[in-house]
mmCIF file of C-alpha atoms in Angstrom:
data_model
loop_
_atom_site.group_PDB
_atom_site.id
_atom_site.type_symbol
_atom_site.label_atom_id
_atom_site.label_comp_id
_atom_site.label_asym_id
_atom_site.label_seq_id
_atom_site.Cartn_x
_atom_site.Cartn_y
_atom_site.Cartn_z
ATOM 1 C CA MET A 1 -19.086 15.810 -7.634
ATOM 2 C CA THR A 2 -17.433 12.889 -5.841
ATOM 3 C CA THR A 3 -15.403 13.918 -2.795
ATOM 4 C CA THR A 4 -12.327 12.195 -1.385
ATOM 5 C CA HIS A 5 -14.489 11.083 1.527
ATOM 6 C CA ASP A 6 -16.950 9.473 -0.913
ATOM 7 C CA MET A 7 -14.074 7.626 -2.613
ATOM 8 C CA LEU A 8 -12.853 6.316 0.750
ATOM 9 C CA VAL A 9 -16.302 5.106 1.779
ATOM 10 C CA THR A 10 -16.608 3.011 -1.378
ATOM 11 C CA HIS A 11 -13.093 1.524 -1.369
ATOM 12 C CA PRO A 12 -13.060 -2.223 -0.536
ATOM 13 C CA PHE A 13 -10.059 -1.938 1.820
ATOM 14 C CA LEU A 14 -12.120 0.288 4.112
ATOM 15 C CA ALA A 15 -15.375 -1.702 3.823
ATOM 16 C CA GLY A 16 -17.130 -1.861 7.169
ATOM 17 C CA LEU A 17 -14.912 0.758 8.793
ATOM 18 C CA PRO A 18 -17.041 2.985 11.056
ATOM 19 C CA ALA A 19 -18.025 6.306 9.479
ATOM 20 C CA ASP A 20 -16.125 8.369 12.067
ATOM 21 C CA HIS A 21 -12.920 6.450 11.257
ATOM 22 C CA VAL A 22 -13.371 7.075 7.530
ATOM 23 C CA GLY A 23 -13.988 10.740 8.340
ATOM 24 C CA ARG A 24 -10.691 10.943 10.225
ATOM 25 C CA LEU A 25 -8.811 9.335 7.322
ATOM 26 C CA SER A 26 -10.422 11.660 4.796
ATOM 27 C CA ARG A 27 -8.764 14.692 6.408
ATOM 28 C CA TRP A 28 -5.379 13.240 5.431
ATOM 29 C CA ALA A 29 -6.342 11.893 1.998
ATOM 30 C CA SER A 30 -6.022 13.335 -1.499
ATOM 31 C CA PRO A 31 -6.421 12.083 -5.069
ATOM 32 C CA ALA A 32 -3.158 10.743 -6.518
ATOM 33 C CA PRO A 33 -3.116 9.822 -10.220
ATOM 34 C CA PHE A 34 -0.079 8.156 -11.835
ATOM 35 C CA SER A 35 0.720 7.814 -15.532
ATOM 36 C CA ALA A 36 1.819 4.476 -16.971
ATOM 37 C CA GLY A 37 5.497 3.846 -16.236
ATOM 38 C CA THR A 38 5.684 6.211 -13.243
ATOM 39 C CA ARG A 39 7.802 4.884 -10.387
ATOM 40 C CA ILE A 40 5.672 5.509 -7.315
ATOM 41 C CA PHE A 41 8.399 4.629 -4.840
ATOM 42 C CA GLU A 42 11.795 2.927 -4.633
ATOM 43 C CA GLU A 43 12.754 0.058 -2.375
ATOM 44 C CA ASN A 44 14.473 1.400 0.797
ATOM 45 C CA ASP A 45 13.289 5.012 0.323
ATOM 46 C CA ARG A 46 11.395 6.710 3.145
ATOM 47 C CA ALA A 47 7.841 5.364 3.500
ATOM 48 C CA ASP A 48 5.455 8.149 4.446
ATOM 49 C CA ARG A 49 2.050 7.296 2.943
ATOM 50 C CA PHE A 50 -0.165 4.639 1.455
ATOM 51 C CA TRP A 51 -2.510 4.575 -1.510
ATOM 52 C CA LEU A 52 -5.933 3.084 -2.062
ATOM 53 C CA ILE A 53 -5.963 1.956 -5.708
ATOM 54 C CA ARG A 54 -9.199 2.862 -7.476
ATOM 55 C CA ASP A 55 -8.299 2.048 -11.111
ATOM 56 C CA GLY A 56 -5.269 0.653 -12.890
ATOM 57 C CA CYS A 57 -2.474 -1.729 -11.937
ATOM 58 C CA VAL A 58 0.806 -1.389 -10.069
ATOM 59 C CA HIS A 59 3.819 -3.723 -10.207
ATOM 60 C CA LEU A 60 5.562 -4.394 -6.907
ATOM 61 C CA ASP A 61 9.209 -5.172 -7.496
ATOM 62 C CA ILE A 62 12.447 -5.960 -5.730
ATOM 63 C CA ARG A 63 15.927 -5.065 -6.861
ATOM 64 C CA VAL A 64 17.941 -8.161 -7.713
ATOM 65 C CA PRO A 65 21.695 -7.439 -7.805
ATOM 66 C CA GLY A 66 23.060 -7.983 -11.293
ATOM 67 C CA ARG A 67 19.581 -8.606 -12.725
ATOM 68 C CA GLY A 68 17.598 -5.397 -12.213
ATOM 69 C CA ASP A 69 14.050 -5.221 -10.885
ATOM 70 C CA ALA A 70 11.991 -8.406 -10.523
ATOM 71 C CA VAL A 71 8.211 -8.053 -10.387
ATOM 72 C CA ILE A 72 6.863 -10.008 -7.441
ATOM 73 C CA GLU A 73 3.204 -9.044 -7.651
ATOM 74 C CA THR A 74 0.750 -6.940 -9.614
ATOM 75 C CA ILE A 75 -2.004 -5.236 -7.645
ATOM 76 C CA GLY A 76 -5.076 -3.522 -9.017
ATOM 77 C CA ALA A 77 -8.293 -1.698 -8.278
ATOM 78 C CA GLY A 78 -9.713 -2.235 -4.811
ATOM 79 C CA THR A 79 -6.344 -2.924 -3.198
ATOM 80 C CA VAL A 80 -4.015 -0.933 -0.982
ATOM 81 C CA LEU A 81 -0.456 0.009 -1.898
ATOM 82 C CA GLY A 82 2.077 0.482 0.864
ATOM 83 C CA TRP A 83 2.311 -0.785 4.404
ATOM 84 C CA SER A 84 5.900 0.136 5.271
ATOM 85 C CA TRP A 85 4.808 3.583 6.546
ATOM 86 C CA MET A 86 3.223 1.798 9.503
ATOM 87 C CA PHE A 87 6.261 0.047 10.962
ATOM 88 C CA PRO A 88 9.740 1.372 11.831
ATOM 89 C CA PRO A 89 12.129 2.063 10.212
ATOM 90 C CA TYR A 90 9.497 3.452 7.762
ATOM 91 C CA ARG A 91 11.326 2.317 4.625
ATOM 92 C CA TRP A 92 9.749 0.680 1.582
ATOM 93 C CA HIS A 93 10.361 -3.063 1.435
ATOM 94 C CA PHE A 94 9.521 -3.177 -2.282
ATOM 95 C CA GLY A 95 9.420 -0.732 -5.178
ATOM 96 C CA ALA A 96 6.243 0.176 -7.074
ATOM 97 C CA VAL A 97 5.596 1.208 -10.694
ATOM 98 C CA ALA A 98 2.317 2.140 -12.380
ATOM 99 C CA VAL A 99 1.649 -0.396 -15.151
ATOM 100 C CA ASP A 100 -1.028 1.756 -16.754
ATOM 101 C CA GLN A 101 -2.960 4.883 -15.803
ATOM 102 C CA VAL A 102 -3.606 4.597 -12.046
ATOM 103 C CA ARG A 103 -6.175 6.520 -10.056
ATOM 104 C CA SER A 104 -5.574 6.317 -6.335
ATOM 105 C CA ILE A 105 -6.071 8.100 -3.059
ATOM 106 C CA ALA A 106 -2.905 8.929 -1.098
ATOM 107 C CA ILE A 107 -3.148 9.017 2.698
ATOM 108 C CA ASP A 108 -0.501 10.552 4.970
ATOM 109 C CA GLY A 109 1.175 7.822 7.033
ATOM 110 C CA ALA A 110 2.508 9.912 9.935
ATOM 111 C CA ALA A 111 -0.925 11.483 10.448
ATOM 112 C CA VAL A 112 -2.580 8.058 10.426
ATOM 113 C CA ARG A 113 -0.038 6.712 12.946
ATOM 114 C CA SER A 114 -0.986 9.616 15.218
ATOM 115 C CA LEU A 115 -4.683 8.798 14.788
ATOM 116 C CA CYS A 116 -3.951 5.169 15.670
ATOM 117 C CA ASP A 117 -2.006 6.191 18.790
ATOM 118 C CA ALA A 118 -4.828 8.479 19.914
ATOM 119 C CA ASP A 119 -7.556 5.844 19.403
ATOM 120 C CA PRO A 120 -6.414 2.260 20.099
ATOM 121 C CA GLY A 121 -9.657 0.816 18.670
ATOM 122 C CA PHE A 122 -9.071 2.616 15.391
ATOM 123 C CA GLY A 123 -5.403 1.603 15.502
ATOM 124 C CA TYR A 124 -6.262 -2.053 16.058
ATOM 125 C CA GLU A 125 -8.724 -2.094 13.163
ATOM 126 C CA LEU A 126 -6.288 -0.481 10.740
ATOM 127 C CA THR A 127 -3.402 -2.678 11.920
ATOM 128 C CA ARG A 128 -5.539 -5.789 11.434
ATOM 129 C CA ARG A 129 -6.353 -4.735 7.869
ATOM 130 C CA PHE A 130 -2.743 -3.882 7.031
ATOM 131 C CA MET A 131 -1.398 -7.101 8.546
ATOM 132 C CA ALA A 132 -3.678 -9.016 6.170
ATOM 133 C CA VAL A 133 -2.011 -7.092 3.315
ATOM 134 C CA VAL A 134 1.471 -7.904 4.675
ATOM 135 C CA VAL A 135 0.641 -11.614 4.871
ATOM 136 C CA GLU A 136 -0.794 -11.567 1.339
ATOM 137 C CA ARG A 137 2.306 -9.805 -0.044
ATOM 138 C CA MET A 138 4.650 -12.178 1.761
ATOM 139 C CA GLN A 139 2.783 -15.165 0.300
ATOM 140 C CA ALA A 140 2.958 -13.630 -3.186
ATOM 141 C CA THR A 141 6.701 -13.078 -2.739
ATOM 142 C CA ARG A 142 7.186 -16.647 -1.575
ATOM 143 C CA ILE A 143 5.304 -18.044 -4.582
ATOM 144 C CA ARG A 144 7.202 -15.795 -7.000
ATOM 145 C CA LEU A 145 10.543 -16.830 -5.506
ATOM 146 C CA LEU A 146 9.591 -20.498 -5.800
ATOM 147 C CA ASP A 147 8.703 -19.894 -9.457
ATOM 148 C CA LEU A 148 12.042 -18.153 -10.052
ATOM 149 C CA TYR A 149 13.945 -20.932 -8.349
ATOM 150 C CA LYS A 150 12.110 -23.604 -10.351
ATOM 151 C CA ALA A 151 12.826 -21.750 -13.630
ATOM 152 C CA HIS A 152 16.569 -21.679 -12.894
ATOM 153 C CA ALA A 153 16.909 -25.179 -11.469
#
């Protein structure tokens, strides 16, 4: 039987993370499946966790007044969903919807922030990894907005 700890060890986002750090995360992790079409979170709602995507795809979207939700990126297996739990005011910057059946691991954000505060080395490593995700998502948003602008010009 595969444990949550085993799933964390093999997830690409955590590749190379020291075993004791993975062990700490595993105490706050649990399997989190989502059916196709499930809204995982809404833009501006309270951000309190993140997910390591194991299988399936998730649309990240933003609410466009008068036009509904616009998909800005699709993420899949091996990626991480959610970084807003890490930075005040702990509100989602995007929304997220499962495109198909998603298998993920949810990890408690407040508990991880406490772990980061207690161990600055651990905190630095996790912050470095999440900042790479933030930069990637911002680039994807920029490209999508340029595409939208070009389509309406």
